[in-house]
Structures are given as structure tokens and as C-alpha cells.
Coordinates of C-alpha atoms and ligand atoms in Angstrom, one line a residue:
X1 CA 0.0 0.0 0.0
X2 CA 1.4 3.4 -1.1
X3 CA 2.3 5.7 1.8
X4 CA 0.1 8.8 1.6
X5 CA 3.0 11.2 2.2
X6 CA 1.9 14.4 0.4
X7 CA -0.1 15.9 3.3
X8 CA 2.4 14.9 6.0
X9 CA 5.2 17.0 7.4
X10 CA 8.5 15.6 6.0
X11 CA 12.2 16.2 5.9
X12 CA 13.3 17.0 2.3
X13 CA 16.5 15.4 1.1
X14 CA 16.4 17.5 -2.1
X15 CA 19.4 19.7 -2.9
X16 CA 23.1 18.9 -3.6
X17 CA 24.0 15.2 -3.8
X18 CA 27.2 13.6 -5.1
X19 CA 27.0 11.5 -8.3
X20 CA 29.5 9.3 -10.1
X21 CA 28.9 7.6 -13.4
X22 CA 29.7 3.9 -13.5
X23 CA 29.4 3.2 -17.2
X24 CA 31.2 -0.1 -17.1
X25 CA 29.2 -1.2 -14.1
X26 CA 32.4 -2.1 -12.3
X27 CA 32.3 -0.2 -8.9
X28 CA 30.1 -2.8 -7.2
X29 CA 32.0 -5.9 -8.3
X30 CA 35.3 -4.0 -7.9
X31 CA 34.6 -3.8 -4.2
X32 CA 33.1 -7.3 -4.0
X33 CA 36.3 -8.8 -5.4
X34 CA 38.4 -6.8 -2.9
X35 CA 36.3 -7.4 0.1
X36 CA 35.4 -11.1 -0.1
X37 CA 37.1 -12.6 3.0
X38 CA 37.8 -16.3 3.6
X39 CA 34.2 -17.2 4.4
X40 CA 32.8 -15.1 1.6
X41 CA 31.4 -12.3 3.7
X42 CA 31.9 -8.7 2.7
X43 CA 34.6 -7.5 5.0
X44 CA 37.3 -4.8 5.1
X45 CA 40.8 -5.6 4.0
X46 CA 43.3 -4.6 6.7
X47 CA 46.1 -2.3 5.8
X48 CA 49.6 -2.3 7.4
X49 CA 48.3 -1.1 10.8
X50 CA 45.3 -3.5 10.7
X51 CA 42.8 -0.8 9.8
X52 CA 40.3 -1.3 7.0
X53 CA 42.1 0.1 3.9
X54 CA 39.3 -0.8 1.5
X55 CA 35.9 -2.4 1.8
X56 CA 32.6 -2.6 0.2
X57 CA 31.4 -0.6 3.1
X58 CA 34.1 2.0 2.4
X59 CA 32.1 3.5 -0.5
X60 CA 29.4 4.2 2.1
X61 CA 31.7 5.9 4.5
X62 CA 32.3 9.6 3.9
X63 CA 36.0 9.0 4.8
X64 CA 36.4 6.5 1.9
X65 CA 38.8 8.7 0.0
X66 CA 41.5 9.0 2.5
X67 CA 44.8 10.3 1.0
X68 CA 46.3 6.9 0.9
X69 CA 43.2 5.2 -0.2
X70 CA 43.6 3.2 -3.5
X71 CA 40.0 3.4 -4.4
X72 CA 39.4 4.8 -7.9
X73 CA 36.3 6.7 -6.9
X74 CA 34.6 8.0 -3.8
X75 CA 30.9 8.6 -4.1
X76 CA 31.2 11.2 -1.4
X77 CA 33.5 13.1 -3.6
X78 CA 31.8 12.9 -7.0
X79 CA 30.1 15.4 -9.3
X80 CA 27.9 17.8 -7.5
X81 CA 24.4 16.9 -8.7
X82 CA 21.1 18.6 -7.7
X83 CA 18.2 16.2 -6.7
X84 CA 15.6 16.1 -8.1
X85 CA 17.1 16.4 -11.6
X86 CA 17.5 14.6 -14.9
X87 CA 21.3 14.1 -15.0
X88 CA 21.6 14.8 -18.8
X89 CA 20.0 18.2 -18.3
X90 CA 21.9 18.9 -15.1
X91 CA 25.3 18.1 -16.6
X92 CA 25.7 18.3 -20.4
X93 CA 28.5 15.7 -20.3
X94 CA 25.8 13.2 -19.2
X95 CA 23.2 14.3 -21.9
X96 CA 23.2 10.9 -23.6
X97 CA 24.5 8.7 -20.7
X98 CA 22.5 5.5 -20.2
X99 CA 23.8 3.3 -17.5
X100 CA 24.6 3.2 -13.8
X101 CA 25.0 6.5 -11.8
X102 CA 25.9 6.2 -8.1
X103 CA 24.3 9.0 -5.9
X104 CA 25.2 9.7 -2.4
X105 CA 24.5 12.2 0.4
X106 CA 24.6 12.3 4.1
X107 CA 22.1 13.7 6.5
X108 CA 22.1 14.2 10.3
X109 CA 19.5 12.3 12.4
X110 CA 18.9 15.6 14.2
X111 CA 17.5 17.1 11.0
X112 CA 14.5 14.7 11.1
X113 CA 11.3 15.5 13.0
X114 CA 11.5 12.0 14.3
X115 CA 8.5 10.0 15.5
X116 CA 8.4 6.2 16.2
X117 CA 8.9 5.1 12.6
X118 CA 10.7 6.7 9.7
X119 CA 10.3 6.1 5.9
X120 CA 12.5 7.1 3.0
X121 CA 10.4 8.1 0.0
X122 CA 11.4 8.6 -3.6
X123 CA 8.9 10.5 -5.8
X124 CA 10.3 8.8 -8.9
X125 CA 13.7 7.4 -10.1
X126 CA 14.2 6.5 -13.8
X127 CA 14.5 3.6 -14.3
X128 CA 15.9 1.2 -11.6
X129 CA 17.1 2.1 -8.1
X130 CA 19.0 0.2 -5.5
X131 CA 19.3 1.9 -2.1
X132 CA 21.6 1.6 0.9
X133 CA 21.6 3.4 4.2
X134 CA 24.8 3.3 6.3
X135 CA 26.0 0.4 4.3
X136 CA 22.8 -1.6 4.8
X137 CA 20.9 -2.5 1.6
X138 CA 17.3 -1.3 1.9
X139 CA 16.1 -2.8 -1.4
X140 CA 15.4 -1.9 -5.0
X141 CA 12.7 -0.6 -7.3
X142 CA 11.9 -0.8 -11.0
X143 CA 9.8 1.8 -12.8
X144 CA 10.7 5.3 -13.7
X145 CA 7.6 7.3 -12.9
X146 CA 6.0 6.1 -9.6
X147 CA 6.8 6.6 -5.9
X148 CA 8.3 4.0 -3.6
X149 CA 9.4 3.9 0.1
X150 CA 11.7 2.0 2.4
X151 CA 11.3 1.9 6.2
X152 CA 14.5 3.0 7.7
X153 CA 13.5 3.1 11.4
X154 CA 16.0 0.4 12.4
X155 CA 18.8 1.6 10.1
X156 CA 19.1 5.2 11.4
X157 CA 22.1 6.0 13.5
X158 CA 22.8 9.0 15.7
X159 CA 24.7 11.8 14.0
X160 CA 25.6 11.4 10.3
X161 CA 23.7 8.9 8.1
X162 CA 25.1 7.9 4.7
X163 CA 22.5 7.4 1.9
X164 CA 23.6 5.7 -1.4
X165 CA 21.4 5.1 -4.4
X166 CA 22.5 3.3 -7.5
X167 CA 20.4 4.5 -10.4
X168 CA 20.3 2.5 -13.7
X169 CA 18.5 4.2 -16.6
X170 CA 19.3 1.7 -19.3
X171 CA 16.3 0.7 -21.4
X172 CA 15.3 -3.0 -20.9
X173 CA 13.6 -5.3 -23.4
X174 CA 11.6 -6.7 -20.4
X175 CA 10.9 -3.3 -19.0
X176 CA 7.7 -1.2 -18.8
X177 CA 8.3 0.7 -21.1
X178 CA 10.7 -1.6 -23.0
X179 CA 13.7 -0.3 -25.0
X180 CA 11.7 1.3 -27.8
X181 CA 9.7 4.5 -27.2
X182 CA 9.1 7.8 -28.9
X183 CA 10.4 9.9 -26.0
X184 CA 13.7 10.7 -24.4
X185 CA 15.0 8.4 -21.6
X186 CA 15.8 11.1 -19.0
X187 CA 17.8 9.3 -16.3
X188 CA 17.9 10.5 -12.7
X189 CA 16.3 10.9 -9.4
X190 CA 13.7 12.9 -11.2
X191 CA 11.4 13.7 -8.3
X192 CA 11.8 14.7 -4.7
X193 CA 13.3 12.5 -1.9
X194 CA 12.0 12.9 1.6
X195 CA 11.9 11.4 5.1
X196 CA 8.5 10.8 6.6
X197 CA 8.2 10.0 10.3
X198 CA 5.0 8.5 11.7
X199 CA 3.8 6.9 15.0
X200 CA 4.1 3.2 15.6
X201 CA 0.6 2.8 14.3
X202 CA -0.5 5.3 11.6
X203 CA -2.8 5.9 8.7
X204 CA -0.8 4.5 5.7
X205 CA -3.3 5.7 3.1
X206 CA -7.0 6.4 2.7
X207 CA -9.4 6.5 -0.2
X208 CA -12.6 8.6 -0.7
X209 CA -15.3 7.4 -3.1
X210 CA -18.5 9.3 -4.0
X211 CA -21.8 7.7 -5.1
X212 CA -24.7 9.9 -6.2
X213 CA -28.4 9.1 -6.0
X214 CA -31.4 11.3 -6.6
X215 CA -31.2 13.4 -3.5
X216 CA -28.2 12.0 -1.7
X217 CA -24.4 12.0 -1.9
X218 CA -22.7 9.0 -0.3
X219 CA -19.1 9.6 0.6
X220 CA -17.3 6.4 1.5
X221 CA -13.9 6.6 3.3
X222 CA -11.6 3.6 3.5
X223 CA -8.4 3.7 5.6
X224 CA -5.5 1.4 5.8
X225 CA -3.7 1.3 9.2
X226 CA -0.1 0.1 9.4
X227 CA 1.3 -1.0 12.8
X228 CA -0.3 -2.9 15.7
X229 CA -4.0 -2.2 16.2
X230 CA -3.6 0.1 19.3
X231 CA -7.0 1.8 19.1
X232 CA -10.5 0.6 18.7
X233 CA -11.3 2.6 15.6
X234 CA -10.3 5.3 13.3
X235 CA -12.4 8.4 12.7
X236 CA -13.1 10.3 9.5
X237 CA -14.2 13.9 9.4
X238 CA -15.4 16.4 6.8
X239 CA -15.1 19.6 8.9
X240 CA -16.8 21.9 6.4
X241 CA -19.9 19.7 6.4
X242 CA -19.7 19.3 10.1
X243 CA -19.8 15.5 9.9
X244 CA -17.6 12.9 11.7
X245 CA -17.8 9.1 11.9
X246 CA -16.0 6.2 13.3
X247 CA -14.5 3.8 10.7
X248 CA -15.1 0.1 11.4
X249 CA -13.5 -3.0 10.0
X250 CA -14.6 -4.0 6.5
X251 CA -13.5 -7.5 7.1
X252 CA -10.4 -7.1 5.0
X253 CA -7.4 -4.8 5.7
X254 CA -9.5 -1.7 5.6
X255 CA -11.5 0.4 8.1
X256 CA -14.5 2.1 6.4
X257 CA -17.2 4.6 7.0
X258 CA -20.0 6.1 4.8
X259 CA -21.3 9.6 5.1
X260 CA -24.8 9.7 3.6
X261 CA -25.3 13.4 2.9
X262 CA -28.1 15.4 1.5
X263 CA -27.4 16.5 -2.1
X264 CA -28.4 20.0 -1.2
X265 CA -25.6 20.2 1.4
X266 CA -22.8 19.1 -0.9
X267 CA -21.1 21.2 -3.6
X268 CA -20.1 18.6 -6.1
X269 CA -16.7 18.8 -8.0
X270 CA -16.9 19.4 -11.7
X271 CA -14.7 21.1 -14.3
X272 CA -16.9 24.2 -14.1
X273 CA -17.0 24.0 -10.2
X274 CA -13.8 22.4 -8.9
X275 CA -14.9 22.4 -5.2
X276 CA -12.6 20.6 -2.8
X277 CA -13.3 19.5 0.8
X278 CA -10.8 18.6 3.5
X279 CA -11.2 15.0 4.5
X280 CA -9.4 14.1 7.7
X281 CA -8.7 10.6 9.0
X282 CA -7.4 10.0 12.6
X283 CA -6.1 6.9 14.2
X284 CA -4.8 6.8 17.8
X285 CA -3.3 10.2 17.7
X286 CA -2.1 10.1 14.1
X287 CA -4.0 12.3 11.7
X288 CA -3.7 12.9 7.9
X289 CA -5.9 15.2 5.7
X290 CA -6.3 15.4 2.0
X291 CA -8.2 17.9 -0.2
X292 CA -10.8 15.9 -2.1
X293 CA -13.6 16.7 -4.7
X294 CA -16.8 14.8 -4.4
X295 CA -17.9 13.7 -7.9
X296 CA -18.9 10.7 -9.9
X297 CA -17.8 9.7 -13.5
X298 CA -19.6 7.3 -15.8
X299 CA -19.7 6.4 -19.5
X300 CA -22.0 4.8 -22.0
X301 CA -24.0 5.4 -25.1
X302 CA -21.3 7.4 -26.7
X303 CA -21.0 9.7 -23.7
X304 CA -18.7 10.4 -20.8
X305 CA -20.6 11.9 -17.8
X306 CA -19.6 13.8 -14.7
X307 CA -22.2 13.7 -12.0
X308 CA -24.6 12.3 -14.5
X309 CA -24.2 15.1 -17.0
X310 CA -22.7 14.4 -20.4
X311 CA -19.5 16.3 -21.0
X312 CA -17.5 16.8 -24.2
X313 CA -13.8 16.3 -23.4
X314 CA -12.0 19.3 -24.9
X315 CA -8.5 18.0 -24.4
X316 CA -4.8 18.0 -25.3
X317 CA -2.1 15.4 -24.7
X318 CA 1.2 16.2 -23.1
X319 CA 4.5 14.6 -22.0
X320 CA 6.2 15.5 -18.8
X321 CA 9.2 17.4 -19.9
X322 CA 10.7 20.9 -19.7
X323 CA 13.5 22.2 -21.9
X324 CA 16.6 22.2 -19.7
X325 CA 15.0 20.3 -16.9
X326 CA 14.0 17.0 -18.5
X327 CA 11.5 15.3 -16.2
X328 CA 12.3 17.2 -13.0
X329 CA 9.5 19.7 -13.1
X330 CA 9.1 22.5 -10.6
X331 CA 5.7 23.8 -9.5
X332 CA 6.2 26.8 -11.9
X333 CA 6.5 24.4 -14.8
X334 CA 3.3 22.7 -13.8
X335 CA 1.5 26.1 -13.6
X336 CA 2.9 27.0 -17.1
X337 CA 1.4 24.0 -18.8
X338 CA -1.9 24.6 -17.0
X339 CA -1.9 28.2 -18.4
X340 CA -1.6 26.7 -21.9
X341 CA -4.3 24.1 -21.2
X342 CA -6.6 26.8 -19.9
X343 CA -5.8 29.2 -22.8
X344 CA -6.7 26.4 -25.2
X345 CA -10.1 26.2 -23.5
X346 CA -9.5 22.6 -22.4
X347 CA -11.4 20.8 -19.7
X348 CA -9.4 17.6 -20.2
X349 CA -5.7 16.5 -20.6
X350 CA -4.1 13.2 -21.4
X351 CA -0.9 12.8 -19.3
X352 CA 1.0 10.6 -21.6
X353 CA 2.7 8.0 -21.6
X354 CA 3.5 7.4 -17.9
X355 CA 2.5 8.8 -14.5
X356 CA 3.4 12.5 -14.3
X357 CA 4.4 14.2 -11.0
X358 CA 1.5 14.1 -8.5
X359 CA 1.5 18.0 -8.6
X360 CA -0.2 17.7 -12.0
X361 CA -3.3 15.9 -10.6
X362 CA -3.4 18.1 -7.5
X363 CA -3.3 21.2 -9.7
X364 CA -5.9 19.7 -12.1
X365 CA -8.2 19.3 -9.0
X366 CA -7.9 23.0 -8.3
X367 CA -8.2 24.0 -12.0
X368 CA -11.1 21.8 -12.9
X369 CA -9.3 19.8 -15.6
X370 CA -10.3 16.1 -16.1
X371 CA -7.3 13.8 -16.5
X372 CA -6.4 10.6 -18.3
X373 CA -3.5 9.0 -16.5
X374 CA -1.5 6.0 -17.7
X375 CA 1.4 3.6 -17.2
X376 CA 3.9 3.1 -20.0
X377 CA 2.6 -0.3 -21.3
X378 CA 3.6 1.1 -24.7
X379 CA 4.0 -0.6 -28.1
X380 CA 5.6 -4.1 -28.1
X381 CA 5.6 -5.2 -24.5
X382 CA 6.0 -8.9 -24.0
X383 CA 2.7 -9.3 -22.1
X384 CA 3.0 -13.1 -21.8
X385 CA 6.0 -12.8 -19.4
X386 CA 4.8 -13.3 -15.8
X387 CA 7.5 -11.0 -14.4
X388 CA 6.5 -8.3 -16.8
X389 CA 2.9 -8.8 -15.7
X390 CA 3.9 -8.4 -12.1
X391 CA 5.8 -5.2 -12.9
X392 CA 2.7 -4.0 -14.9
X393 CA 0.5 -4.5 -11.8
X394 CA 3.1 -2.9 -9.6
X395 CA 3.1 0.3 -11.7
X396 CA -0.7 0.4 -12.0
X397 CA -0.9 -0.1 -8.2
X398 CA 1.7 2.6 -7.4
X399 CA -0.1 5.1 -9.7
X400 CA -3.6 4.4 -8.6
X401 CA -2.8 4.3 -4.8
X402 CA -1.0 7.7 -5.3
X403 CA -3.8 9.5 -7.2
X404 CA -7.0 7.8 -6.2
X405 CA -8.2 10.8 -4.2
X406 CA -7.8 13.2 -7.2
X407 CA -11.2 14.2 -8.5
X408 CA -9.6 15.4 -11.7
X409 CA -8.5 11.8 -12.6
X410 CA -11.3 10.4 -14.6
X411 CA -9.6 7.7 -16.7
X412 CA -7.0 5.1 -16.0
X413 CA -5.3 4.0 -19.2
X414 CA -3.7 0.6 -19.3
X415 CA -1.9 0.6 -22.6
X416 CA -0.9 2.6 -25.7
X417 CA -0.9 1.2 -29.3
X418 CA -0.5 -2.4 -28.4
X419 CA -1.2 -5.1 -31.1
X420 CA -4.9 -5.9 -31.2
X421 CA -4.1 -9.0 -33.3
X422 CA -1.9 -10.5 -30.6
X423 CA -3.6 -13.3 -28.7
X424 CA -1.5 -12.9 -25.6
X425 CA -2.1 -9.2 -25.5
X426 CA -5.9 -9.8 -25.9
X427 CA -5.7 -12.2 -23.0
X428 CA -3.6 -10.2 -20.6
X429 CA -4.9 -6.7 -21.0
X430 CA -8.5 -7.5 -20.0
X431 CA -6.9 -9.0 -16.8
X432 CA -5.1 -5.7 -16.2
X433 CA -8.4 -3.8 -16.7
X434 CA -10.0 -6.0 -14.1
X435 CA -6.9 -5.4 -11.8
X436 CA -7.4 -1.7 -12.1
X437 CA -11.1 -2.0 -11.2
X438 CA -10.2 -4.2 -8.2
X439 CA -8.0 -1.3 -7.0
X440 CA -10.5 1.5 -8.0
X441 CA -13.9 0.9 -9.6
X442 CA -14.9 4.5 -9.4
X443 CA -13.1 5.7 -12.5
X444 CA -13.2 4.8 -16.2
X445 CA -10.8 2.3 -17.7
X446 CA -9.4 3.0 -21.1
X447 CA -6.5 2.3 -23.5
X448 CA -5.2 4.0 -26.6
X449 CA -6.0 1.7 -29.6
X450 CA -6.1 1.8 -33.4
X451 CA -8.9 1.9 -35.9
X452 CA -8.8 -0.4 -38.9
X453 CA -9.3 0.7 -42.4
X454 CA -11.8 -1.6 -44.2
X455 CA -13.9 -1.5 -47.4
X456 CA -16.7 -0.3 -45.1
X457 CA -14.6 2.6 -43.9
X458 CA -12.9 3.0 -40.6
X459 CA -13.9 0.6 -37.9
X460 CA -13.0 -0.1 -34.3
X461 CA -12.0 -3.7 -34.4
X462 CA -10.2 -4.3 -31.1
X463 CA -11.3 -7.1 -28.9
X464 CA -10.2 -5.0 -25.9
X465 CA -13.1 -2.6 -26.5
X466 CA -15.6 -4.8 -24.6
X467 CA -13.4 -4.6 -21.5
X468 CA -13.1 -0.8 -21.6
X469 CA -15.4 2.0 -20.4
X470 CA -14.0 4.4 -23.0
X471 CA -11.9 3.5 -26.0
X472 CA -8.9 5.8 -26.9
X473 CA -8.2 6.0 -30.6
X474 CA -4.9 7.1 -31.9
X475 CA -5.2 8.1 -35.6
X476 CA -3.1 10.3 -37.8
X477 CA -5.2 10.8 -40.9
X478 CA -3.7 13.6 -42.8
X479 CA -0.2 13.0 -41.4
X480 CA 0.9 9.4 -41.6
X481 CA -1.8 8.3 -44.0
X482 CA -5.1 9.3 -45.7
X483 CA -6.7 12.7 -45.4
X484 CA -7.2 14.7 -42.3
X485 CA -11.0 14.5 -42.5
X486 CA -11.1 10.7 -43.1
X487 CA -12.6 10.2 -39.6
X488 CA -15.8 11.4 -41.2
X489 CA -15.9 7.9 -42.7
X490 CA -15.7 6.3 -39.2
X491 CA -18.6 3.9 -38.7
X492 CA -20.3 6.0 -36.0
X493 CA -22.3 4.1 -33.3
X494 CA -23.9 6.7 -31.1
X495 CA -24.9 4.0 -28.6
X496 CA -21.5 2.4 -28.7
X497 CA -18.5 2.6 -26.3
X498 CA -17.6 6.3 -26.0
X499 CA -14.4 7.1 -28.0
X500 CA -11.8 9.7 -27.1
X501 CA -9.4 10.5 -30.0
X502 CA -6.4 10.1 -27.8
X503 CA -4.0 11.1 -30.5
X504 CA -4.2 13.0 -33.8
X505 CA -2.2 15.8 -35.4
X506 CA 1.0 16.4 -37.4
X507 CA 4.4 17.9 -37.2
X508 CA 5.5 21.5 -37.8
X509 CA 8.7 23.4 -37.0
X510 CA 7.7 26.7 -35.3
X511 CA 8.4 29.6 -37.7
X512 CA 8.5 27.4 -40.8
X513 CA 5.9 28.7 -43.2
X514 CA 4.5 27.8 -46.6
X515 CA 1.2 26.6 -48.0
X516 CA -1.1 24.0 -46.5
X517 CA 0.4 21.5 -48.9
X518 CA 3.9 22.0 -47.5
X519 CA 4.7 19.3 -44.9
X520 CA 6.4 20.5 -41.7
X521 CA 5.0 24.1 -42.0
X522 CA 2.7 25.6 -39.5
X523 CA 0.1 26.0 -42.2
X524 CA 0.2 22.2 -43.0
X525 CA -0.3 21.3 -39.3
X526 CA -3.1 23.9 -38.9
X527 CA -5.0 22.4 -41.8
X528 CA -4.8 19.0 -40.2
X529 CA -6.3 20.5 -37.0
X530 CA -9.1 22.2 -38.9
X531 CA -10.2 19.0 -40.7
X532 CA -9.6 16.6 -37.7
X533 CA -11.6 18.7 -35.3
X534 CA -14.5 19.1 -37.7
X535 CA -14.5 15.3 -38.2
X536 CA -14.6 14.7 -34.5
X537 CA -17.5 17.2 -34.0
X538 CA -19.4 15.3 -36.7
X539 CA -19.1 11.9 -35.0
X540 CA -21.5 11.3 -32.2
X541 CA -19.6 8.3 -30.7
X542 CA -16.6 10.6 -30.2
X543 CA -16.9 12.0 -26.6
X544 CA -13.7 13.9 -26.7
X545 CA -10.3 14.5 -28.2
X546 CA -6.7 15.0 -26.9
X547 CA -4.7 16.0 -30.0
X548 CA -1.0 15.0 -30.0
X549 CA 0.5 17.2 -28.5
X550 CA 0.7 20.3 -26.4
X551 CA 4.5 20.9 -26.9
X552 CA 7.4 19.6 -28.9
X553 CA 9.4 17.0 -26.9
X554 CA 12.7 15.2 -27.2
X555 CA 12.5 11.9 -29.2
X556 CA 15.7 10.2 -30.3
X557 CA 14.2 8.7 -33.4
X558 CA 13.1 12.0 -34.8
X559 CA 16.1 13.3 -36.6
X560 CA 15.2 14.8 -39.9
X561 CA 16.1 18.5 -40.7
X562 CA 12.9 19.8 -39.1
X563 CA 13.2 17.6 -35.9
X564 CA 16.9 17.1 -34.9
X565 CA 15.9 15.0 -31.9
X566 CA 12.5 16.5 -31.3
X567 CA 9.0 15.3 -32.1
X568 CA 7.5 18.4 -33.6
X569 CA 3.8 17.6 -33.3
X570 CA 3.4 20.2 -30.5
X571 CA 1.1 23.1 -30.9
X572 CA 3.8 24.9 -28.9
X573 CA 7.5 24.4 -29.4
X574 CA 9.9 23.5 -26.6
X575 CA 10.6 27.2 -26.0
X576 CA 6.9 28.0 -25.4
X577 CA 6.3 29.6 -28.8
X578 CA 2.8 28.9 -30.1
X579 CA 2.1 27.6 -33.6
X580 CA -0.9 28.3 -35.8
X581 CA -2.5 25.0 -34.8
X582 CA -2.7 26.2 -31.2
X583 CA -5.2 28.9 -32.3
X584 CA -7.1 26.6 -34.6
X585 CA -7.7 24.2 -31.6
X586 CA -8.5 27.1 -29.2
X587 CA -11.1 28.6 -31.6
X588 CA -12.6 25.1 -32.2
X589 CA -13.0 24.6 -28.4
X590 CA -14.4 28.1 -28.0
X591 CA -16.9 27.5 -30.8
X592 CA -18.7 24.8 -28.7
X593 CA -18.9 22.6 -31.9
X594 CA -17.5 19.6 -29.9
X595 CA -20.5 18.6 -27.7
Ligands
GCU1 C1 2.3 7.3 -31.6 C2 2.7 7.3 -30.1 C3 3.3 8.5 -29.6 C4 4.1 9.1 -30.7 C5 3.2 9.6 -31.8 C6 3.9 10.2 -33.0 O1 1.0 7.0 -31.8 O2 1.6 6.9 -29.2 O3 4.0 8.2 -28.4 O4 4.9 10.2 -30.2 O5 2.4 8.5 -32.2 O6 4.0 9.4 -34.0 O7 4.3 11.3 -32.9

């Protein structure tokens, strides 16, 4: 169960760390060879006066690089590297480095507001991490975009503590994503690192679910308590509504309570009214609060609904990237992309292709922007491999348990452009859709799929459709194939599974002008947006669109003269300069033609 850390006081470990590249992946074995003693345990090798001259532990000791030390590196005397950061943006010499990078820093126990138990939390490390504290191995994590924690209560020592993280950002054929993607592989401790201290028994996480009926709003609160059951019950409170209730055991690992409220007393969350309430859960002296919007999402008959009202999803897709910062966004960067999203007139955004920083969903809650969130099960994943399936579930679980109180999150997407003719994929992905619903059945499950061109026109022919609440369709008519208005030939089924055009668009280099026939010009891209948006407006089964993409982003396979390492399908370039297509989309949304 993810630790709900955001609302808690914590000790930030962000700032200057030491980092050393280990491109040949030798430093670990190097010390293993030197330190294996006769019974094979890691031990220090004595020097002439019997003191440890060199040991595996020595790379964890700040004194490791004594003058007479023969070690070839000391991770306490490496390159100064800010955390969080993407190392290739932080240090140009590492711009294309893919491999092992050893990070280290020390902290003093007195810096921690220490309670009974202390956890070390990483917001995200791309792609694998292995962590030691004071020479003790805490564990490892795989997945570049979701948070993970280790309990360090029994590893803390008085005074100085030495933290070491081995980051590996190589791309793996059995990874999620695997080694082939259309985005840049920014290695690093890309999000914040913090120490969270809690009582012996504490509220690990809690989840708020809203169910609407004619004149009532039921707010269900489930809480997960970690540590010995020291108190009879937990309590949940919604102070603004003046209600409080004890939570009782649900017969599994949860404590639950339901607030049955009069609809007239509750201000429901919606994009037009992003009302948030403080929900507070207490257990035996421990208390944690979160800001939650009460709303219900549903889908069917070609519609997506919020609180029972059909809503047209006026969206845009975006990666998590900032020129010069990679994936290590600050709150100002989050606010900038919401300025563009609001300027476009959006009420919806697709956070592609992996979990973005949790600040995005928290800001979307405040701004009234519905979100599509996803894990990077992208292109040719080997879905039949059981270890990959376990990693898949792990990443889904880490995302959902992080953001399940975010009213803005309306859709969980389980995959992007996977082969709908692959039997294994068609067996495994429905299982993943079920797994998502086991974790959270209050949101819509989707995936970005393809349409097929047939003699009858364009048809949705993906067996996954029946397992989805909403089908995402990635189509590039007018760019990769066909004409931009070909979607008008889509076999529209107004009563069918609602469709979101989860990708459409084309490339343009900002400032490159010509006619609408000249590929890579702003005029060519703008013409695609005009035709594609009109086609979407004309198709009843299309409940929304999130054109690809808000801003140009780094993509190693995009190397022609207009791209030079960037995917240029943004309606804004990487410097924030708007292209003509930005205004075409903005005018379309303002016109109200998408309904
Ligand atoms: C693909 C893919 C995106 C990619 C885009 C493109 O469909 O989902 O990740 O960037 O199309 O071709 O630009």
C-alpha cells in the first residue's frame, strides 16, 4: 500500500548530492572482489596497521577517499548533482548517458522531526534504483515514474547517516516501457526524496469514493492502518460539512465509514466548479488530511458523464518534460502547462505515456481539468512474461494508490498502441483492466487503440473494447496516411462505447511557413487540426479529443532536418512559442462545436 505522504510533514532530502557515473558497471564488483574474505562475507581488507584500507562498506563511508586510499572513486567526492534532476540536463556531459549512476549524500539524524517510525520516500527514479543506508541494503525498485518507500527506522544511526542510491536508466527489453519508445529516456532521481516520520501505528493511506443518487451523496472513506492495532477505531471527518464518523473494519485490511449526505448540502466537484473539501482521518493520535472533490464519473451510449451530466472532453495530450530540466519539473513548470491548457479552452488533458508528477493531478483538481493518467505499457511489451505482468501490476498499483483521491483523474489507461491482433495481448490486457477495477472501480478504464481501415470505412475492431469503459483511438489521418477528414468515414455508433481521439495531429517546425500543402510548415499542421476537429465534431460516438501534443518534446528517433531529436507535433514548441494550430484548436473549443 502506497504511503500517503503528500499531506504529511516531512524532511526534504532535495538539494546537492554527489554523483559518479559507473558506465562499465564495475564499482560494485570491484569492491566485492576486494572485500570477499575467507568465508565469503563482505569484510574490510586490513592495511599495514590493521585498519580497514578498503571495503565494500568504504564507499558508504564519507572518509572513503583518505589520501592513501587506493579506491578509484569515492561517491562522497563525486560530481555535485542537484536532486531532483535529470542528469543529462543537469550536466551536459551526461546528456546521452544511459547506465549506472551512483548517488550519495549524508544527513544528520537531528534534521529529522523523528517519531516512532521513519520512511525514506522517492517520488520517482528513472529507471531502476538500489538503495543503501549506512551500508545496509534497503532494497530496489523498478519503474521510472511512480513513488516508492523503504522503512529506515532500524537503520538510522545517531549523527551522520550515509545514503547511497545506484540508479540505472538503461532501457530494458523486459521493462515497462521496453527499450523502444518515442520519448527521451531522462535518467535521474527525477522527483523529490524525503523522510516521513510517523507513530508506531499510523494511517498508511485512505481513499474517498463518491456515489450519487437522486437526493443523496454517499461519501465512502476507507483507511489502511499500518502497525499494531492500538486503538478501537479510526475516525473520518469532513469539517466543512460538520460530519464525523468512526470507521469500522470492513472484514479485509480496511477500516471504512460512509457519510450519507443530502445532495443540497454538498457542492459537487466538476470542471466548471472544482470544489474541494478537506477530509481528515485520525487513528490513535495520528491524523492525515487530503483535499478531495466529491464527484462521480460514468460512461456509455457514446457519452462520458460527470455527476450524470454528459460532458465533451476538450483535451490535449502532453508529455512530462521541460527544456533544460528533463522530467524534473518544478511547480512553476506545472503552472505554465496549465496556463496553456486553460488558454486552449480545455477541460481535459491526457498525461502521456507514464505517471506524471502528482502535482499535476493536484493542480488539475484546483483548475477543474479532467485527466487521463496511464502507465507506460507502450507498443511491443511482452505481455506473456509473468515477471512483466507483475511489474505491470506494480506500476498500476503505485499510480492508482497515489492519485485515487484526485477528483480530476477520470480515466486510468492501461496501454498505448499495443497489437490488437496479438492473442497474448488480448488475454492479458482484460486481466489488467480487471486489476485496475479491483483497485479502484470509481473511474473509467481505457486504452489508446487503433482503428482499422476496411472496405466499409474506418472501424473499431479491437477485442479489448468490450473490457473498456472508454476507447482511446490514436489516428493520424492527414499526417501518416489518408486525409485529415477521413474520420468522417468512421462507422459511427452513437450507442457504442464512447471514444476519445487520444492522439491525432501532425508535425510542424515553429516559424517554418508555406502553403497547406507544404509538410512541416505551421500551415500544413493547422490544416490537419481544422479537418480533424470538424471530423470529431461530426461523429456522435466521439466523446472527446486530446490531440497530439501540447508541446514539442525530445525523441531520439526524430532526426530529420525539421526535428533534430525533437518530435515536432506540439502546438507549442519547446521554448513555449505557439504555432498556428494552437489557435485553430483554441477557436474550435471556444466555438462549442464539440459537444
Ligand atoms: C504514436 C505514439 C506517440 C508518438 C506519436 C507520434 O502513436 O503513441 O508516443 O509520439 O504517435 O508518432 O508522434
